[in-house]
């Protein structure tokens, strides 16, 4: 699509949202039988699946850490996930996203509980529509909890950006392509920031406001993540107590 003349008309974005609105979000925990934990997420037009394996033996063994579990994160875009076919396999962008996403989650995982083991997180982008790294982190966080990995808390993530000189929550594809700034943020429910990147320029005041908007978005996403886990586990019946 060519650059639209304006991205905000009469206070509304081209997809009809106000500046502070997120796109529709739908989480489903535990969608993969063979993973220890998993989550499917629709975040606007993004369709993402996260699978977690572990804690499990580390291969190759020289990667083992005697004091803690290592965390590995692979972000991968399917060739059919974007308009122009993506060449399969890792590239600079996916390696960078894998690294920062791993770091955004590693800090809440209680790695010391599982020395010499690995926790592997796979994030597959089936359909991309801007904000795939934050969508991946949101799905991975639920998948980790679904796998029973001990964590201090969930991590929630969303992007804030600037388009037509206005700060907007959760950029869509056109806003990402033609906007002035893009600021993906991940945080814990208590507001500790675990990922903060920025493309473009914001003033200091804009940055502060953007952080507040992201915090608001993350709070809402955190509620949805919890709901997805309650939907799966809230109705589980505990096995009857064994007689002595
Ligand atoms: O997805 P995210 O916003 O985290 O990362 P980005 O590098 O800012 O990419 C923004 C968007 O560009 C992606 O969500 C895709 O929709 C699109 N993209 C694409 O069409 N082809 C690629 N090879 C990479 C990204």
CSV table of C-alpha atoms and ligand atoms in Angstrom, one decimal:
chain,number,residue,atom,x,y,z
A,1,UNK,CA,0.0,0.0,0.0
A,2,UNK,CA,1.3,3.5,-0.8
A,3,UNK,CA,1.7,6.1,1.9
A,4,UNK,CA,-1.7,7.4,3.0
A,5,UNK,CA,-2.0,11.2,3.1
A,6,UNK,CA,-3.0,11.1,6.7
A,7,UNK,CA,-2.9,8.4,9.4
A,8,UNK,CA,-5.3,10.2,11.8
A,9,UNK,CA,-8.4,11.8,10.5
A,10,UNK,CA,-10.7,13.7,13.0
A,11,UNK,CA,-9.0,12.0,15.9
A,12,UNK,CA,-9.6,8.5,14.5
A,13,UNK,CA,-6.9,6.2,13.1
A,14,UNK,CA,-7.4,4.6,9.7
A,15,UNK,CA,-8.6,1.4,11.3
A,16,UNK,CA,-11.2,3.3,13.4
A,17,UNK,CA,-9.4,3.2,16.7
A,18,UNK,CA,-8.7,6.1,19.0
A,19,UNK,CA,-5.1,7.0,20.0
A,20,UNK,CA,-5.3,4.9,23.2
A,21,UNK,CA,-7.0,1.8,21.8
A,22,UNK,CA,-5.4,-1.6,21.4
A,23,UNK,CA,-6.5,-3.9,18.6
A,24,UNK,CA,-8.7,-6.9,19.4
A,25,UNK,CA,-6.7,-9.6,21.4
A,26,UNK,CA,-7.5,-13.3,21.9
A,27,UNK,CA,-5.3,-15.7,23.9
A,28,UNK,CA,-5.7,-19.5,24.1
A,29,UNK,CA,-3.4,-21.4,26.4
A,30,UNK,CA,-2.4,-25.1,25.9
A,31,UNK,CA,-3.0,-25.5,22.2
A,32,UNK,CA,-0.2,-28.0,21.4
A,33,UNK,CA,-0.2,-31.5,22.6
A,34,UNK,CA,3.5,-32.2,22.3
A,35,UNK,CA,4.8,-29.1,23.9
A,36,UNK,CA,5.1,-28.7,27.7
A,37,UNK,CA,3.3,-25.4,27.4
A,38,UNK,CA,1.8,-23.4,24.5
A,39,UNK,CA,-0.3,-20.4,23.6
A,40,UNK,CA,-2.0,-19.2,20.4
A,41,UNK,CA,-2.5,-15.5,20.2
A,42,UNK,CA,-4.4,-13.2,17.8
A,43,UNK,CA,-3.3,-9.6,18.3
A,44,UNK,CA,-5.0,-7.5,15.6
A,45,UNK,CA,-4.0,-9.1,12.3
A,46,UNK,CA,-1.0,-10.9,14.0
A,47,UNK,CA,-1.4,-14.7,14.5
A,48,UNK,CA,1.2,-16.2,16.7
A,49,UNK,CA,1.9,-19.5,18.3
A,50,UNK,CA,4.4,-20.0,21.2
A,51,UNK,CA,5.6,-23.4,22.4
A,52,UNK,CA,7.7,-24.1,25.5
A,53,UNK,CA,9.8,-27.2,26.2
A,54,UNK,CA,11.6,-27.9,29.4
A,55,UNK,CA,13.2,-27.6,31.8
A,56,UNK,CA,15.0,-30.4,29.8
A,57,UNK,CA,18.5,-31.7,29.2
A,58,UNK,CA,20.9,-29.2,27.4
A,59,UNK,CA,22.2,-30.2,24.0
A,60,UNK,CA,25.0,-29.6,23.2
A,61,UNK,CA,26.2,-30.3,26.8
A,62,UNK,CA,29.0,-27.6,26.9
A,63,UNK,CA,26.1,-25.0,27.0
A,64,UNK,CA,25.1,-26.3,30.4
A,65,UNK,CA,25.3,-23.8,33.3
A,66,UNK,CA,25.9,-25.5,36.6
A,67,UNK,CA,24.1,-22.8,38.6
A,68,UNK,CA,20.9,-22.2,36.5
A,69,UNK,CA,18.8,-23.2,33.6
A,70,UNK,CA,19.6,-21.5,30.3
A,71,UNK,CA,16.8,-19.9,28.4
A,72,UNK,CA,16.7,-20.1,24.6
A,73,UNK,CA,14.1,-18.2,22.5
A,74,UNK,CA,13.6,-18.6,18.7
A,75,UNK,CA,11.4,-16.0,16.9
A,76,UNK,CA,10.6,-17.2,13.5
A,77,UNK,CA,8.5,-15.7,10.7
A,78,UNK,CA,6.7,-18.1,8.4
A,79,UNK,CA,7.4,-17.4,4.7
A,80,UNK,CA,3.7,-16.9,4.2
A,81,UNK,CA,3.2,-14.5,7.2
A,82,UNK,CA,4.0,-11.3,5.3
A,83,UNK,CA,3.0,-9.7,2.0
A,84,UNK,CA,6.3,-10.3,0.3
A,85,UNK,CA,7.4,-13.9,0.9
A,86,UNK,CA,9.9,-14.1,3.7
A,87,UNK,CA,13.0,-16.3,2.9
A,88,UNK,CA,12.9,-19.1,5.4
A,89,UNK,CA,15.5,-19.3,8.2
A,90,UNK,CA,17.1,-16.8,10.6
A,91,UNK,CA,18.1,-13.3,9.5
A,92,UNK,CA,19.6,-10.3,11.3
A,93,UNK,CA,16.1,-9.1,12.3
A,94,UNK,CA,14.9,-12.4,13.7
A,95,UNK,CA,18.2,-13.0,15.6
A,96,UNK,CA,17.9,-9.5,17.2
A,97,UNK,CA,14.2,-10.1,18.1
A,98,UNK,CA,15.0,-13.5,19.6
A,99,UNK,CA,17.7,-12.0,21.8
A,100,UNK,CA,15.7,-9.1,23.2
A,101,UNK,CA,12.6,-11.2,23.6
A,102,UNK,CA,14.6,-13.8,25.5
A,103,UNK,CA,16.0,-11.1,27.8
A,104,UNK,CA,12.5,-9.7,28.4
A,105,UNK,CA,11.4,-13.0,29.8
A,106,UNK,CA,14.6,-14.4,31.3
A,107,UNK,CA,14.5,-11.9,34.2
A,108,UNK,CA,11.2,-13.3,35.5
A,109,UNK,CA,12.1,-17.0,35.2
A,110,UNK,CA,13.5,-18.6,38.4
A,111,UNK,CA,16.4,-20.1,36.5
A,112,UNK,CA,18.3,-21.2,39.6
A,113,UNK,CA,15.7,-23.8,40.4
A,114,UNK,CA,16.8,-25.9,37.4
A,115,UNK,CA,20.6,-26.0,37.1
A,116,UNK,CA,22.2,-27.7,34.0
A,117,UNK,CA,18.9,-27.6,32.1
A,118,UNK,CA,17.4,-25.7,29.3
A,119,UNK,CA,14.0,-23.9,28.8
A,120,UNK,CA,13.3,-23.6,25.1
A,121,UNK,CA,10.8,-21.1,23.8
A,122,UNK,CA,9.7,-21.2,20.1
A,123,UNK,CA,7.6,-18.3,18.7
A,124,UNK,CA,6.2,-18.8,15.2
A,125,UNK,CA,4.7,-15.9,13.4
A,126,UNK,CA,2.0,-17.3,11.2
A,127,UNK,CA,0.6,-13.9,10.1
A,128,UNK,CA,2.3,-10.6,10.7
A,129,UNK,CA,0.6,-7.2,11.0
A,130,UNK,CA,3.1,-5.0,13.0
A,131,UNK,CA,4.0,-5.6,16.6
A,132,UNK,CA,5.0,-9.3,16.1
A,133,UNK,CA,7.8,-9.1,18.7
A,134,UNK,CA,5.4,-7.9,21.4
A,135,UNK,CA,2.8,-10.4,20.4
A,136,UNK,CA,5.5,-13.1,20.6
A,137,UNK,CA,6.5,-12.1,24.1
A,138,UNK,CA,2.8,-12.0,25.3
A,139,UNK,CA,2.2,-15.5,23.9
A,140,UNK,CA,5.5,-16.9,25.2
A,141,UNK,CA,4.8,-15.6,28.7
A,142,UNK,CA,1.5,-17.5,28.7
A,143,UNK,CA,3.2,-20.6,27.2
A,144,UNK,CA,5.8,-20.5,30.0
A,145,UNK,CA,3.1,-20.4,32.7
A,146,UNK,CA,1.2,-23.2,30.9
A,147,UNK,CA,4.4,-25.3,31.0
A,148,UNK,CA,4.6,-24.8,34.7
A,149,UNK,CA,7.9,-22.9,34.6
A,150,UNK,CA,8.4,-21.1,37.9
A,151,UNK,CA,8.2,-17.4,37.3
A,152,UNK,CA,8.0,-14.3,39.5
A,153,UNK,CA,5.2,-13.0,37.3
A,154,UNK,CA,3.9,-12.8,33.7
A,155,UNK,CA,5.4,-10.3,31.3
A,156,UNK,CA,3.1,-8.3,29.1
A,157,UNK,CA,4.1,-6.2,26.0
A,158,UNK,CA,2.8,-3.7,23.6
A,159,UNK,CA,4.1,-0.9,21.3
A,160,UNK,CA,3.5,2.8,21.4
A,161,UNK,CA,4.3,5.0,18.4
A,162,UNK,CA,4.0,8.4,17.0
A,163,UNK,CA,2.0,9.1,13.9
A,164,UNK,CA,0.9,12.5,12.5
A,165,UNK,CA,2.6,14.1,15.6
A,166,UNK,CA,0.2,12.1,17.9
A,167,UNK,CA,1.2,9.3,20.3
A,168,UNK,CA,-0.8,6.1,19.6
A,169,UNK,CA,-1.0,2.8,21.3
A,170,UNK,CA,-0.3,-0.5,19.4
A,171,UNK,CA,0.8,0.5,15.9
A,172,UNK,CA,-0.9,-1.1,12.9
A,173,UNK,CA,1.0,-2.0,9.8
A,174,UNK,CA,0.6,1.4,8.0
A,175,UNK,CA,1.4,3.3,11.2
A,176,UNK,CA,4.5,1.2,11.6
A,177,UNK,CA,5.6,1.7,8.0
A,178,UNK,CA,4.8,5.5,7.8
A,179,UNK,CA,4.9,6.7,11.4
A,180,UNK,CA,7.5,8.8,13.1
A,181,UNK,CA,8.4,6.5,16.0
A,182,UNK,CA,7.8,2.9,17.2
A,183,UNK,CA,8.5,2.0,20.8
A,184,UNK,CA,8.0,-1.7,21.8
A,185,UNK,CA,7.8,-2.2,25.5
A,186,UNK,CA,7.5,-5.2,27.8
A,187,UNK,CA,6.9,-5.1,31.5
A,188,UNK,CA,5.9,-6.9,34.6
A,189,UNK,CA,2.6,-6.2,36.4
A,190,UNK,CA,4.5,-4.0,38.9
A,191,UNK,CA,5.9,-1.8,36.1
A,192,UNK,CA,9.4,-3.1,35.8
A,193,UNK,CA,10.4,-2.7,32.2
A,194,UNK,CA,12.0,-5.8,30.6
A,195,UNK,CA,12.1,-4.6,27.0
A,196,UNK,CA,12.4,-1.1,25.6
A,197,UNK,CA,13.4,-0.4,22.0
A,198,UNK,CA,12.9,2.6,19.9
A,199,UNK,CA,12.8,3.4,16.2
A,200,UNK,CA,12.5,7.1,15.2
A,201,UNK,CA,12.4,10.1,17.5
A,202,UNK,CA,10.4,11.2,20.6
A,203,UNK,CA,10.9,14.2,22.9
A,204,UNK,CA,11.6,13.5,26.5
A,205,UNK,CA,8.0,14.4,27.4
A,206,UNK,CA,6.6,12.3,24.6
A,207,UNK,CA,8.7,9.4,25.8
A,208,UNK,CA,7.3,9.7,29.4
A,209,UNK,CA,3.7,9.8,28.0
A,210,UNK,CA,4.4,6.9,25.7
A,211,UNK,CA,5.6,4.8,28.7
A,212,UNK,CA,2.4,5.6,30.6
A,213,UNK,CA,0.3,4.6,27.6
A,214,UNK,CA,2.3,1.3,27.2
A,215,UNK,CA,1.8,0.7,30.9
A,216,UNK,CA,-1.9,1.0,30.5
A,217,UNK,CA,-1.9,-1.3,27.5
A,218,UNK,CA,0.2,-3.9,29.3
A,219,UNK,CA,-2.1,-3.8,32.4
A,220,UNK,CA,-5.0,-4.7,30.1
A,221,UNK,CA,-3.0,-7.4,28.3
A,222,UNK,CA,-2.0,-8.9,31.7
A,223,UNK,CA,-5.7,-9.4,32.6
A,224,UNK,CA,-6.2,-11.3,29.3
A,225,UNK,CA,-3.2,-13.5,29.9
A,226,UNK,CA,-4.4,-14.4,33.3
A,227,UNK,CA,-7.9,-15.1,32.0
A,228,UNK,CA,-6.5,-17.4,29.3
A,229,UNK,CA,-4.7,-19.4,32.1
A,230,UNK,CA,-7.8,-19.5,34.3
A,231,UNK,CA,-9.8,-20.7,31.3
A,232,UNK,CA,-7.5,-23.7,31.0
A,233,UNK,CA,-6.7,-24.4,34.6
A,234,UNK,CA,-9.6,-22.9,36.5
A,235,UNK,CA,-11.9,-25.8,35.7
A,236,UNK,CA,-9.4,-28.6,36.2
A,237,UNK,CA,-10.5,-31.0,38.9
A,238,UNK,CA,-7.8,-32.1,41.3
A,239,UNK,CA,-7.3,-35.9,41.5
A,240,UNK,CA,-8.9,-37.5,44.6
A,241,UNK,CA,-6.5,-37.7,47.6
A,242,UNK,CA,-4.7,-41.1,47.8
A,243,UNK,CA,-5.5,-43.1,50.9
A,244,UNK,CA,-2.6,-43.9,53.2
B,1,LIG,O1,6.7,-6.9,14.0
B,1,LIG,P1,7.5,-5.9,14.8
B,1,LIG,O2,6.7,-4.5,14.8
B,1,LIG,O3,7.8,-6.3,16.1
B,1,LIG,O4,8.9,-5.7,14.0
B,1,LIG,P2,9.3,-4.7,12.8
B,1,LIG,O5,10.6,-5.1,12.4
B,1,LIG,O6,9.0,-3.3,13.2
B,1,LIG,O7,8.3,-5.1,11.6
B,1,LIG,C1,7.0,-4.5,11.5
B,1,LIG,C2,6.2,-5.3,10.5
B,1,LIG,O8,6.8,-5.3,9.2
B,1,LIG,C3,6.0,-6.7,10.8
B,1,LIG,O9,5.1,-7.0,11.9
B,1,LIG,C4,5.5,-7.3,9.5
B,1,LIG,O10,4.1,-7.0,9.4
B,1,LIG,C5,6.3,-6.4,8.5
B,1,LIG,N1,7.5,-7.2,8.0
B,1,LIG,C6,7.4,-7.6,6.7
B,1,LIG,O11,6.4,-7.4,6.0
B,1,LIG,N2,8.4,-8.4,6.1
B,1,LIG,C7,9.5,-8.7,6.9
B,1,LIG,N3,10.5,-9.4,6.3
B,1,LIG,C8,9.6,-8.2,8.2
B,1,LIG,C9,8.6,-7.4,8.7
